[in-house]
CSV table of C-alpha atoms in Angstrom, one decimal:
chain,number,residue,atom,x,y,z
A,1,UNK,CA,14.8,-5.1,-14.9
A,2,UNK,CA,17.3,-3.4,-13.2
A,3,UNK,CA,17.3,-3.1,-9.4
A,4,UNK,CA,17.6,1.0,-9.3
A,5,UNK,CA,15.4,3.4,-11.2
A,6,UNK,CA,15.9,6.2,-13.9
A,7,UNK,CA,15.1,8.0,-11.3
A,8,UNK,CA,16.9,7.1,-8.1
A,9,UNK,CA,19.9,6.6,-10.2
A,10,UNK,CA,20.2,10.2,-10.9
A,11,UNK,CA,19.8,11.4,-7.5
A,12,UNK,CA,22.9,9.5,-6.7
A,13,UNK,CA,24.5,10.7,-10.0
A,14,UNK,CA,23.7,14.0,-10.6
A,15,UNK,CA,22.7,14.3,-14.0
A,16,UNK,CA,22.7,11.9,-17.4
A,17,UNK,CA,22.8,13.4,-20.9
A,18,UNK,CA,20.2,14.5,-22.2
A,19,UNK,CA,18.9,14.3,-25.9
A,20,UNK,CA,20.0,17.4,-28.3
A,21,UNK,CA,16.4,17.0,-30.3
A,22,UNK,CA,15.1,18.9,-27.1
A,23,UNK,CA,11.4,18.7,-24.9
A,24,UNK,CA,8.1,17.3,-26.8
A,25,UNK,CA,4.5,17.6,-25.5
A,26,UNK,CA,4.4,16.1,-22.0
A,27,UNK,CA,3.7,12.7,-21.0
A,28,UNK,CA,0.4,13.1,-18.8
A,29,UNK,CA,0.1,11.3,-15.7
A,30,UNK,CA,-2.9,10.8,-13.2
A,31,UNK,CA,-3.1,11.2,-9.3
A,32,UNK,CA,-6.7,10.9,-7.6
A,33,UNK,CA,-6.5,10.3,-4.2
A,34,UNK,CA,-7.1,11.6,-1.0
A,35,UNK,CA,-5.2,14.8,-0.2
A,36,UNK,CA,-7.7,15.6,2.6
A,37,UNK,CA,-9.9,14.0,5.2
A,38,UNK,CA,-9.6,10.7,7.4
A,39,UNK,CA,-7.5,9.4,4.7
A,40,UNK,CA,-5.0,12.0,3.7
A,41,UNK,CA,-2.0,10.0,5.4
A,42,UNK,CA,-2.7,7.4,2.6
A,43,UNK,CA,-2.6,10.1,-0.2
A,44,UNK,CA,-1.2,13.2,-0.4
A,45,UNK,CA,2.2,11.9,1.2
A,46,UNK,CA,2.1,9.3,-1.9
A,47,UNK,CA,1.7,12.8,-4.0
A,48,UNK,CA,4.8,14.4,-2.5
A,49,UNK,CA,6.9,11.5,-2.9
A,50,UNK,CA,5.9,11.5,-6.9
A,51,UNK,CA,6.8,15.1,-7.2
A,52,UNK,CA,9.9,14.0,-6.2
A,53,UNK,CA,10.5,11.3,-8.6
A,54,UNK,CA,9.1,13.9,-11.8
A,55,UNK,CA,11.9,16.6,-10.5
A,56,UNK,CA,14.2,13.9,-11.1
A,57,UNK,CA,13.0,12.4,-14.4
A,58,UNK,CA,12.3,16.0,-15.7
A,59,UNK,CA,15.8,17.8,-14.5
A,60,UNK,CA,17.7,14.7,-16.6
A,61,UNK,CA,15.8,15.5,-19.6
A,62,UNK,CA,12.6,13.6,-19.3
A,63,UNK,CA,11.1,10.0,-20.3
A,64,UNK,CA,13.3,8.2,-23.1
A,65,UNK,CA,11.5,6.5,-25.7
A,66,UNK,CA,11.1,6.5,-29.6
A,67,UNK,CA,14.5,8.5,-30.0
A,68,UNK,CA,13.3,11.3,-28.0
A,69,UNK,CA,12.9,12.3,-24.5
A,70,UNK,CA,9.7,13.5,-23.0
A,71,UNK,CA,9.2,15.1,-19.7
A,72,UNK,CA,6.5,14.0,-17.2
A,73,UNK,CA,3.6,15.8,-16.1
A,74,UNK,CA,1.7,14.7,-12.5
A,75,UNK,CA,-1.8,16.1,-12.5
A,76,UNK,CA,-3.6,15.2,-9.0
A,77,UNK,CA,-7.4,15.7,-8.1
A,78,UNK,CA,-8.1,15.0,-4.5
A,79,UNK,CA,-11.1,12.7,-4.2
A,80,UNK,CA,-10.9,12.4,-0.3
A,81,UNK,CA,-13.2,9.4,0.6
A,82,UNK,CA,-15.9,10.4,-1.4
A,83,UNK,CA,-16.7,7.8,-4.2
A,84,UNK,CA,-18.9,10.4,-6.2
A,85,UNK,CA,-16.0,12.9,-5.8
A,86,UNK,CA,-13.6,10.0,-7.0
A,87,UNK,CA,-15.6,9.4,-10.4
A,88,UNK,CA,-15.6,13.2,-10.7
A,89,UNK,CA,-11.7,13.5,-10.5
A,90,UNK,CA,-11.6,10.5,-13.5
A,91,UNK,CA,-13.8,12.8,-15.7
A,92,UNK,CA,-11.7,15.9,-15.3
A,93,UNK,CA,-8.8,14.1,-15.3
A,94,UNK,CA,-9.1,12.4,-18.7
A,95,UNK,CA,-11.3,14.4,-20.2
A,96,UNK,CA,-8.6,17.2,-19.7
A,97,UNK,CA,-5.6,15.0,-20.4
A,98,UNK,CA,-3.8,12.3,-22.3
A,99,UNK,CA,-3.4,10.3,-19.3
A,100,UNK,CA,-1.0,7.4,-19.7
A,101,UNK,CA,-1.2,6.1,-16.3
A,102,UNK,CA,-3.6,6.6,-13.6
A,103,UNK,CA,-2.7,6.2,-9.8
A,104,UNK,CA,-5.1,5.4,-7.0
A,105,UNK,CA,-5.3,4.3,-3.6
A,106,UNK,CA,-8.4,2.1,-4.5
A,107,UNK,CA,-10.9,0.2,-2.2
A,108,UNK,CA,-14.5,2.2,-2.5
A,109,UNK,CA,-13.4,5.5,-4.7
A,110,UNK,CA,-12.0,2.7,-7.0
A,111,UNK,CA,-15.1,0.8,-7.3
A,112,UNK,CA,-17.0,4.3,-8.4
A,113,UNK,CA,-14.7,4.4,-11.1
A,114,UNK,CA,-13.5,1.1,-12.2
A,115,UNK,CA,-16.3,0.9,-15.1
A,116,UNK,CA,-15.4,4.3,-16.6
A,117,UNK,CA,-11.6,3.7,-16.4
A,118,UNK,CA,-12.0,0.2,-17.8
A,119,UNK,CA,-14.3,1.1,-20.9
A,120,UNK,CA,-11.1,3.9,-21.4
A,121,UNK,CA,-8.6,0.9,-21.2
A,122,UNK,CA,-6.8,3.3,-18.8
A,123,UNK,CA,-3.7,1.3,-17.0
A,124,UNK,CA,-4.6,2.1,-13.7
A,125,UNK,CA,-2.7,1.3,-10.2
A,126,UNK,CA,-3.9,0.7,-6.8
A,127,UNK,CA,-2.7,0.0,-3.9
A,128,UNK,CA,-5.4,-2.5,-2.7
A,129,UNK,CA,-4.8,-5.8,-4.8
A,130,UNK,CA,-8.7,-6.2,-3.2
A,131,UNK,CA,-9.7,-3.9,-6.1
A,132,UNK,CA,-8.9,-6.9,-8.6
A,133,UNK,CA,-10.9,-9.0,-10.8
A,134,UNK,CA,-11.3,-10.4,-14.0
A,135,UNK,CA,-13.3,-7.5,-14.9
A,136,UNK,CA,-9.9,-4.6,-14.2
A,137,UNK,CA,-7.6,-5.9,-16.5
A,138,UNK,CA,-6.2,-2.4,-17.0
A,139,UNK,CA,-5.8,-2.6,-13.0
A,140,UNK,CA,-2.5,-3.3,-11.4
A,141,UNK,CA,-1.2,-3.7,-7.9
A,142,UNK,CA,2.7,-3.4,-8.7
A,143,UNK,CA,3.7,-1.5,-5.5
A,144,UNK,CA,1.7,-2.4,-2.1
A,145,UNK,CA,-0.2,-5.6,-2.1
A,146,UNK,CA,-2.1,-4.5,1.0
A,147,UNK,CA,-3.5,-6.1,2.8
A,148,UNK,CA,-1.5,-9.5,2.0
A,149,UNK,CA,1.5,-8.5,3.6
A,150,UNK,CA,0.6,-8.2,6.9
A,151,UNK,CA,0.2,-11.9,7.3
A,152,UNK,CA,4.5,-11.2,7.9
A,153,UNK,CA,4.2,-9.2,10.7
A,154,UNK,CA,2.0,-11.9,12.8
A,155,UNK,CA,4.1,-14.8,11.6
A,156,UNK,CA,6.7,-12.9,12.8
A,157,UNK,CA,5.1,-12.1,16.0
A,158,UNK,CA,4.0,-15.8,16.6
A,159,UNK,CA,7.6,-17.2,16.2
A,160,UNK,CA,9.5,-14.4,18.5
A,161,UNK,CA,6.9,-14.6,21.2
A,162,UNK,CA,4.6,-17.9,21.2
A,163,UNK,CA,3.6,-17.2,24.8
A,164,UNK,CA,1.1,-14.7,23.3
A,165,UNK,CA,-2.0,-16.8,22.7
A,166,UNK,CA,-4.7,-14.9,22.1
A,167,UNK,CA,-5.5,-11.4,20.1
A,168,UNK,CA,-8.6,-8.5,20.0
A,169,UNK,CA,-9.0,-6.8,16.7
A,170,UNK,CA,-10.8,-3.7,14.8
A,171,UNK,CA,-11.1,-2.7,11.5
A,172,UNK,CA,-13.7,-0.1,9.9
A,173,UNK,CA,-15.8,-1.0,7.6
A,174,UNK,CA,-15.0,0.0,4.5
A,175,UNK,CA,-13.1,-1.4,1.2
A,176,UNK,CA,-9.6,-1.0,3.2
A,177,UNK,CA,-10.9,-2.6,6.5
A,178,UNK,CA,-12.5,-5.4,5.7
A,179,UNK,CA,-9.8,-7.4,3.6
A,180,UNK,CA,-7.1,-6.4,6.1
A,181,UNK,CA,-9.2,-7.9,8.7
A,182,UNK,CA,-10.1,-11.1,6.8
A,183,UNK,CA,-6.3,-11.5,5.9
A,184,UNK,CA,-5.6,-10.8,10.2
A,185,UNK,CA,-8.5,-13.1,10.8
A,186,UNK,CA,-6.3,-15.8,8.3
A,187,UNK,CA,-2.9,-15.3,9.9
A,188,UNK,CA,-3.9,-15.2,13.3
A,189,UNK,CA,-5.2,-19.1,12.5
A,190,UNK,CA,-2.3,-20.1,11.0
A,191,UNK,CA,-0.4,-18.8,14.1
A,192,UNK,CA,-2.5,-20.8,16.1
A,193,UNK,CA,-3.8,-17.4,18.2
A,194,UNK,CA,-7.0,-17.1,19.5
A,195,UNK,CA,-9.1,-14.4,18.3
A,196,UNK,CA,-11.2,-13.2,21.7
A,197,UNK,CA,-12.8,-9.9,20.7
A,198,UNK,CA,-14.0,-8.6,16.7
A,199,UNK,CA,-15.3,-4.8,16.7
A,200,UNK,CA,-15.6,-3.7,13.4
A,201,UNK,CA,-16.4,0.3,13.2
A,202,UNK,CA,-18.3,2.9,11.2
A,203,UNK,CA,-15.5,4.0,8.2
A,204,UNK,CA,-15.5,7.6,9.3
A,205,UNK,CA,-14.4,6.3,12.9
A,206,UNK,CA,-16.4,5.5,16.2
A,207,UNK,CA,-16.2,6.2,19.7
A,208,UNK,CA,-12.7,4.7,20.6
A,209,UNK,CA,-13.7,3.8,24.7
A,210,UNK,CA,-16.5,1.9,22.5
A,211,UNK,CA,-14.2,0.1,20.2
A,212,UNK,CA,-11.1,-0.4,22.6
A,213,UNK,CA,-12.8,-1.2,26.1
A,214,UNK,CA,-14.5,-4.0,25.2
A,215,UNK,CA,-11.1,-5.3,23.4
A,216,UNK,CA,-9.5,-4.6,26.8
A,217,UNK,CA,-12.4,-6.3,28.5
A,218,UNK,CA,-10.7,-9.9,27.1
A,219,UNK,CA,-7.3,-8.9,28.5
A,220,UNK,CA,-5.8,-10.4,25.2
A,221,UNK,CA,-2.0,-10.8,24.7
A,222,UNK,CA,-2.3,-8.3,21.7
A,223,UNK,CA,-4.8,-6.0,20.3
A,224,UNK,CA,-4.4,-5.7,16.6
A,225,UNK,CA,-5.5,-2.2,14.6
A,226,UNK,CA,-5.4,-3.8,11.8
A,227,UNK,CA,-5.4,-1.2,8.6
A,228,UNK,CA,-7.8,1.3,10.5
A,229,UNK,CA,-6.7,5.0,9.1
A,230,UNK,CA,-4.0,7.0,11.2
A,231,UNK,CA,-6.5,9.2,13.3
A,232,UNK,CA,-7.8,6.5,15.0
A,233,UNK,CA,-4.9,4.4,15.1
A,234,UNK,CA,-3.5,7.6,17.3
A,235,UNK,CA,-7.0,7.6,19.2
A,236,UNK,CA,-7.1,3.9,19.8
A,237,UNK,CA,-3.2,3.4,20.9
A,238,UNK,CA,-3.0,6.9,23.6
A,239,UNK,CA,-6.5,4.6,24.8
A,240,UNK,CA,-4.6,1.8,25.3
A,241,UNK,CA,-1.6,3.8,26.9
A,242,UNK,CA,-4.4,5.3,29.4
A,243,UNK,CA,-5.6,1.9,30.4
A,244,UNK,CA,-2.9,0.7,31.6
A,245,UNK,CA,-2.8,-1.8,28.5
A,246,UNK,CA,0.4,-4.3,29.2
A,247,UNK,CA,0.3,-6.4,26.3
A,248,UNK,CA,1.4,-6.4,22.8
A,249,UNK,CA,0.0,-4.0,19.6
A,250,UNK,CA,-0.4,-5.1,15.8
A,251,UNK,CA,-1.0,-2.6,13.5
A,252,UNK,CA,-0.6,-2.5,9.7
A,253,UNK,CA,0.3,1.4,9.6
A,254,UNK,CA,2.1,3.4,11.9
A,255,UNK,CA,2.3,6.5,10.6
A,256,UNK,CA,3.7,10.0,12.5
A,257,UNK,CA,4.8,6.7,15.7
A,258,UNK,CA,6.7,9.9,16.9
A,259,UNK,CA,4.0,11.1,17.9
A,260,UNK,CA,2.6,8.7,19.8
A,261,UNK,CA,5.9,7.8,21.5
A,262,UNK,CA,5.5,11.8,22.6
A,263,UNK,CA,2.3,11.5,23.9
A,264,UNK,CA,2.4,8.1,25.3
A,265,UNK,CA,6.0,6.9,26.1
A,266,UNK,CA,9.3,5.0,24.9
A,267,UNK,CA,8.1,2.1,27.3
A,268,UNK,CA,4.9,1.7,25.8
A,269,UNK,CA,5.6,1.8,22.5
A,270,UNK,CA,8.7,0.2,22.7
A,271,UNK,CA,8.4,-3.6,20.5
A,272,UNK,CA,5.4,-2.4,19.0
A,273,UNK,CA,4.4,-4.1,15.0
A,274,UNK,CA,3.9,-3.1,11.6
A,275,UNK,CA,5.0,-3.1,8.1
A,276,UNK,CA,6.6,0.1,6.7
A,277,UNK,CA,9.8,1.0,7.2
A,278,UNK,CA,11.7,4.3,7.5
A,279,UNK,CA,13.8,4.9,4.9
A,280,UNK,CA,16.9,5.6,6.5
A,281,UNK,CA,16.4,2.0,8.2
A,282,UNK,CA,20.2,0.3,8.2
A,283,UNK,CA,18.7,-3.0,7.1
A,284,UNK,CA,17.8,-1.2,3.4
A,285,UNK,CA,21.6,-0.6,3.0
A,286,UNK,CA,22.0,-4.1,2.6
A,287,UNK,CA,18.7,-5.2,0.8
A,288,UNK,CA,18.6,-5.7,-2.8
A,289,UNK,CA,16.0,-3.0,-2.8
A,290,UNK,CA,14.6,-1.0,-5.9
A,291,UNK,CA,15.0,2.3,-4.7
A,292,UNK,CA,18.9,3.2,-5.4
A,293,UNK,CA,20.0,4.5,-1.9
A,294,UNK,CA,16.7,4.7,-0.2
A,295,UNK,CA,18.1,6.9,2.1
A,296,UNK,CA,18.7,9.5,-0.1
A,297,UNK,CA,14.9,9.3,-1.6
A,298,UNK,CA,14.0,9.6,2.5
A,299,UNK,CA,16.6,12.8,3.0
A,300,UNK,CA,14.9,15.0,0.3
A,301,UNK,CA,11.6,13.8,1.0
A,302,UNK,CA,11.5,15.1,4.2
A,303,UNK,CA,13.7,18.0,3.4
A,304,UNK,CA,10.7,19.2,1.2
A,305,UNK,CA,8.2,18.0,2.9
A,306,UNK,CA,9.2,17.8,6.6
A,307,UNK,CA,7.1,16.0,9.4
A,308,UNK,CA,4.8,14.0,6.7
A,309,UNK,CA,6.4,11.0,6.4
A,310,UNK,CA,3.9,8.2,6.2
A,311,UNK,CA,3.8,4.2,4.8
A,312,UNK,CA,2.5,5.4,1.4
A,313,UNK,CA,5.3,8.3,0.9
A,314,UNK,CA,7.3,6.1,-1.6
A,315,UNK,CA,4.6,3.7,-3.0
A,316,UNK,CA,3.6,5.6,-5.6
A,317,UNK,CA,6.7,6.8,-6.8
A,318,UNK,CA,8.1,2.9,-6.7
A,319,UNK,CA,4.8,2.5,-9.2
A,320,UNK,CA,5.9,5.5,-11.4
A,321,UNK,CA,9.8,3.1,-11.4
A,322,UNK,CA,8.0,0.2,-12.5
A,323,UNK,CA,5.8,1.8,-14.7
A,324,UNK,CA,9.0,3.4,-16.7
A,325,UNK,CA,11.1,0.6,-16.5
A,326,UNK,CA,8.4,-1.2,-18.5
A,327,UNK,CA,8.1,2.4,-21.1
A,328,UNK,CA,12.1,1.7,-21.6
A,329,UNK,CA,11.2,-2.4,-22.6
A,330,UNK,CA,8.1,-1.1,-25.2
A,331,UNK,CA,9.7,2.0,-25.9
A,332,UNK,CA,6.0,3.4,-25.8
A,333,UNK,CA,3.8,5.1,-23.3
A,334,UNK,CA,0.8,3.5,-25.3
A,335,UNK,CA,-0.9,2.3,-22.1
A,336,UNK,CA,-1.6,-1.7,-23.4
A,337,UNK,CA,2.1,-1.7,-24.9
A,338,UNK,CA,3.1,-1.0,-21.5
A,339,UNK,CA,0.6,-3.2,-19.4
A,340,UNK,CA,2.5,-5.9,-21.2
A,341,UNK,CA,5.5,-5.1,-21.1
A,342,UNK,CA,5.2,-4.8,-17.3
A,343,UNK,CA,3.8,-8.8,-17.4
A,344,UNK,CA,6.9,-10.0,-19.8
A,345,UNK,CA,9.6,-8.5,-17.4
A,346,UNK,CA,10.3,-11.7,-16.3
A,347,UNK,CA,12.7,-11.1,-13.0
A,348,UNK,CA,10.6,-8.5,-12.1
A,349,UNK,CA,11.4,-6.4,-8.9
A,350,UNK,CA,9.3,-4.6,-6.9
A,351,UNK,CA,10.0,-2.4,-3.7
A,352,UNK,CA,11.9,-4.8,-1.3
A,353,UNK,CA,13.3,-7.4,-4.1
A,354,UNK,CA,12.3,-10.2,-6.4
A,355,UNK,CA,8.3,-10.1,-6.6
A,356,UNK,CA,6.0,-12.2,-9.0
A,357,UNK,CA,2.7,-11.9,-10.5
A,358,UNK,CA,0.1,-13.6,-8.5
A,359,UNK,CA,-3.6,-12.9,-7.5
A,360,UNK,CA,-5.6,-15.5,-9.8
A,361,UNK,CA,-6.9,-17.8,-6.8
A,362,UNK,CA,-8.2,-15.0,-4.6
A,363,UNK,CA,-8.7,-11.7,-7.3
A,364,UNK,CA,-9.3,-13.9,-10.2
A,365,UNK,CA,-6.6,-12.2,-11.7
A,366,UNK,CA,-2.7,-12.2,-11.6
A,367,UNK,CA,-2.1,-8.3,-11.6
A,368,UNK,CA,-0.4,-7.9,-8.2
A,369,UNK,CA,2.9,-8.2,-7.2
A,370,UNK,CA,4.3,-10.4,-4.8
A,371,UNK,CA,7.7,-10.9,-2.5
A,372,UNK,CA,9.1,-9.9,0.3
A,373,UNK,CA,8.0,-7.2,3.0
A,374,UNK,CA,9.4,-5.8,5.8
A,375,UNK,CA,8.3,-6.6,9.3
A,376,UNK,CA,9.1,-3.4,11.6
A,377,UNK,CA,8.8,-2.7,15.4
A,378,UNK,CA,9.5,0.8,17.3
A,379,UNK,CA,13.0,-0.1,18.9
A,380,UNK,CA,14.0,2.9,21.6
A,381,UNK,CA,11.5,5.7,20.1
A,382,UNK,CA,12.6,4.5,16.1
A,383,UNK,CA,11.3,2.3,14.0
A,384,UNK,CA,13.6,-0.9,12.6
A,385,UNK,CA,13.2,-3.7,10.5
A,386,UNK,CA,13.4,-7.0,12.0
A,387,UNK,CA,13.1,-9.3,8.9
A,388,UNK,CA,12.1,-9.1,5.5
A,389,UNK,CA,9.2,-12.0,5.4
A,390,UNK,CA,7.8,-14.2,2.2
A,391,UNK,CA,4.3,-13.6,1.3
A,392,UNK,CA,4.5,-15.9,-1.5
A,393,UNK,CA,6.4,-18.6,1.2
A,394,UNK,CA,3.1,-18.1,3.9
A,395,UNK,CA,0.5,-18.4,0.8
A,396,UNK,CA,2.0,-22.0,-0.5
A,397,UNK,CA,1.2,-22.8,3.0
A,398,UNK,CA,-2.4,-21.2,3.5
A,399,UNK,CA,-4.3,-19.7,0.7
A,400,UNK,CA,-6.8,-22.0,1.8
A,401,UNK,CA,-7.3,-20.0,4.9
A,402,UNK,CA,-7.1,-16.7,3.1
A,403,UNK,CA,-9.8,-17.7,0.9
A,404,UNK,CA,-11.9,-19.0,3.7
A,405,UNK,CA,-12.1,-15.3,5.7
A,406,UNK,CA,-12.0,-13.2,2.4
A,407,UNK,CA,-15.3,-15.3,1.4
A,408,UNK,CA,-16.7,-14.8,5.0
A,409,UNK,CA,-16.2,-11.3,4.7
A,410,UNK,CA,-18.0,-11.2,0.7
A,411,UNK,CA,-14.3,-9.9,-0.1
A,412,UNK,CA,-13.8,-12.6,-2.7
A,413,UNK,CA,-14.1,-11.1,-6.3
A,414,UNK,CA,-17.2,-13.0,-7.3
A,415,UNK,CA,-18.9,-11.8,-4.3
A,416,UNK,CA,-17.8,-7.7,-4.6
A,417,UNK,CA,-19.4,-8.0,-8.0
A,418,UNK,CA,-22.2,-10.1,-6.9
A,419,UNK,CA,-21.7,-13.2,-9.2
A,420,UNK,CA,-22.1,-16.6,-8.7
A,421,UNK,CA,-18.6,-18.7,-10.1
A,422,UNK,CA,-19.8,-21.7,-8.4
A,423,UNK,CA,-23.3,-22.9,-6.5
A,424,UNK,CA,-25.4,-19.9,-5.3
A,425,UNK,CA,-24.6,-16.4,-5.5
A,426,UNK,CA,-22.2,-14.7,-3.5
A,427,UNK,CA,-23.6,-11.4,-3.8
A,428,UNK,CA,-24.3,-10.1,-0.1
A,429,UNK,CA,-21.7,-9.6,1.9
A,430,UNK,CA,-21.9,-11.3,5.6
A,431,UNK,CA,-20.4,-8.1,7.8
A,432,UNK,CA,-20.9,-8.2,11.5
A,433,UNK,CA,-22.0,-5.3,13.2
């Protein structure tokens, strides 16, 4: 596969020619995800960003395969964090279209729809590789492998500054919080850090002096976020800054940091973690990164859509490049066609580089992608990459440990669908309250 896009090629180029036998029917492509609510930060950016990347492929002509070009057609259906909602979206969104590929945020609106999207055999994305099992094998996690990554950002953390020794974390309860804070629970051992202080919250949020203050009440070296959604993640930091908190802070997202830099200050914010990047970031220019000129992707982005740029703004679109590169090798939009052409890439490259197929020892399956992923901390008011770290590198070393807090959290496949692989069943989950 080629390290820049259809796509991102001609936003650098300017056009490509385009095929005299002129426009068929459209290619039909799914979005349900939340556009509203507590979650919107982690969909409707992810929506702008794909509008984007079908301007591009539809001004150059369209989708190339079979002799003839075909443009693209995005329909979205906002599910918010309703899982009824969610299976009502992949009715209408079907039922009404020819949809090639479906595109999800996952965790608990992909659980209510997983049977009726399976029994379809529509190829499906998400962003949570926690959504896997042998029973999705139309479900793929090319783009984010959340929450894996974030083991990076405290291996990072544990190497620049090992006089931080112990940590306080929070995480909702829900099919996004729980794995991030059983993969936080596994780094922080592997660091060798302490864990002081566990709140885990309601989904919809909690009283923050109830979550934080009792954090705070350990004075821990850091207090880690870990994937809670951007509301409270605002709530819970401006908390923090009010306390007089000294210490370090670990947080999966950042989204609209700005903003908290405003309200709080450059001193408190300053050296703070997490894992997605700005796309004007000088350390892209230099990556072997999929996105041809990232900063050019970044520029229109928020020349369209100005003052929403969030960690999911280019996710989905990097799915739709993967997703096409693979339509060019089956020259075919016939969903299995493609679902295997995407496994036979071979070099196979993903957002930040070289990424693999990996997933079987945790998901059962090996439908997410794996590489690199930036580590980022707010430098002067502005986030920066500091290094790009090696999932796959930390996972030869401590899958084990992985396992271990996925299982105590019933976030191991067997366990989300309640069956028993080996000895008794692993149905209920064990979730501290």
């Amino acid at each position: 596969m080629e390290s820049s896009s259809f796509a991102q090629r001609l936003a650098v180029s300017g056009s490509m020619p385009r095929m005299s036998v002129g426009m068929a029917k459209p290619v039909d492509i799914g979005f349900l995800a939340p556009l509203s609510g507590q979650v919107e930060s982690w969909g409707l950016p992810g929506l702008h960003g794909c509008r984007i990347w079908e301007q591009w492929i539809n001004k150059a002509g369209g989708l190339l395969f079979g002799g003839r070009r075909y443009p693209i057609s995005i329909h979205a259906h906002d599910c918010g964090s309703d899982p009824k909602e969610a299976l009502e979206g992949a009715r209408e969104l079907v039922q009404n279209h020819d949809i090639k590929l479906m595109m999800m945020l996952g965790g608990d609106s992909f659980a209510a729809v997983s049977n009726f999207l399976r029994d379809r055999r529509i190829l499906t994305s998400t962003l949570l590789p926690s959504d896997l099992s042998p029973d999705t094998p139309y479900l793929i996690a090319p783009s984010e492998v959340h929450p894996i990554y974030v083991v990076t950002g405290v291996d990072w953390l544990a190497r620049q500054r090992p006089e931080l020794k112990t940590v306080a974390l929070c995480a909702q309860q829900d099919g996004m919080g729980l794995p991030s804070l059983a993969t936080y629970r596994a780094a922080f051992r592997a660091a060798g850090i302490k864990m002081v202080k566990e709140t885990q919250y309601p989904a919809e949020g909690g009283d923050v002096a109830a979550i934080v203050q009792p954090m705070l009440d350990q004075n821990p070296d850091i207090l880690c976020w870990c994937t809670s959604y951007t509301p409270m993640v605002h709530a819970m930091t401006e908390y923090a800054f009010a306390a007089n908190y000294k210490g370090q802070i670990l947080t999966c997202t950042l989204d609209h940091y700005e903003a908290l830099v405003a309200k709080t200050s450059p001193e408190f914010m300053e050296g703070v973690v997490f894992q997605f990047p700005d796309f004007d970031d000088p350390a892209l220019r230099e990556k072997a990164f999929f996105f041809n000129q990232p900063n050019v992707f970044y520029e229109e982005y928020n020349n369209r859509f100005p003052n929403s740029w969030s960690a999911v703004s280019w996710e989905y679109a990097a799915i739709l490049d993967i997703w096409h590169a693979a339509v060019e090798k089956a020259d075919t939009v016939s969903p299995m066609s493609v679902l295997a052409a995407m496994k036979q890439l071979g070099h196979v490259t993903h957002a930040f580089g070289h990424a693999e197929w990996w997933g079987q020892d945790v998901f059962g399956i090996d439908n997410a992608l794996i590489g690199d992923w930036p580590v980022v901390t707010v430098q002067d008011g502005k986030a920066r990459i500091v290094e790009f770290g090696s999932i796959p590198q930390w996972l030869a070393a401590h899958s084990d440990l992985l396992k271990t807090e996925m299982t105590n959290l019933g976030q191991m496949w067997e366990q989300r669908l309640g069956r028993s692989v080996q000895g008794p069943a692993l149905g209920t989950r064990n979730v501290k309250v």
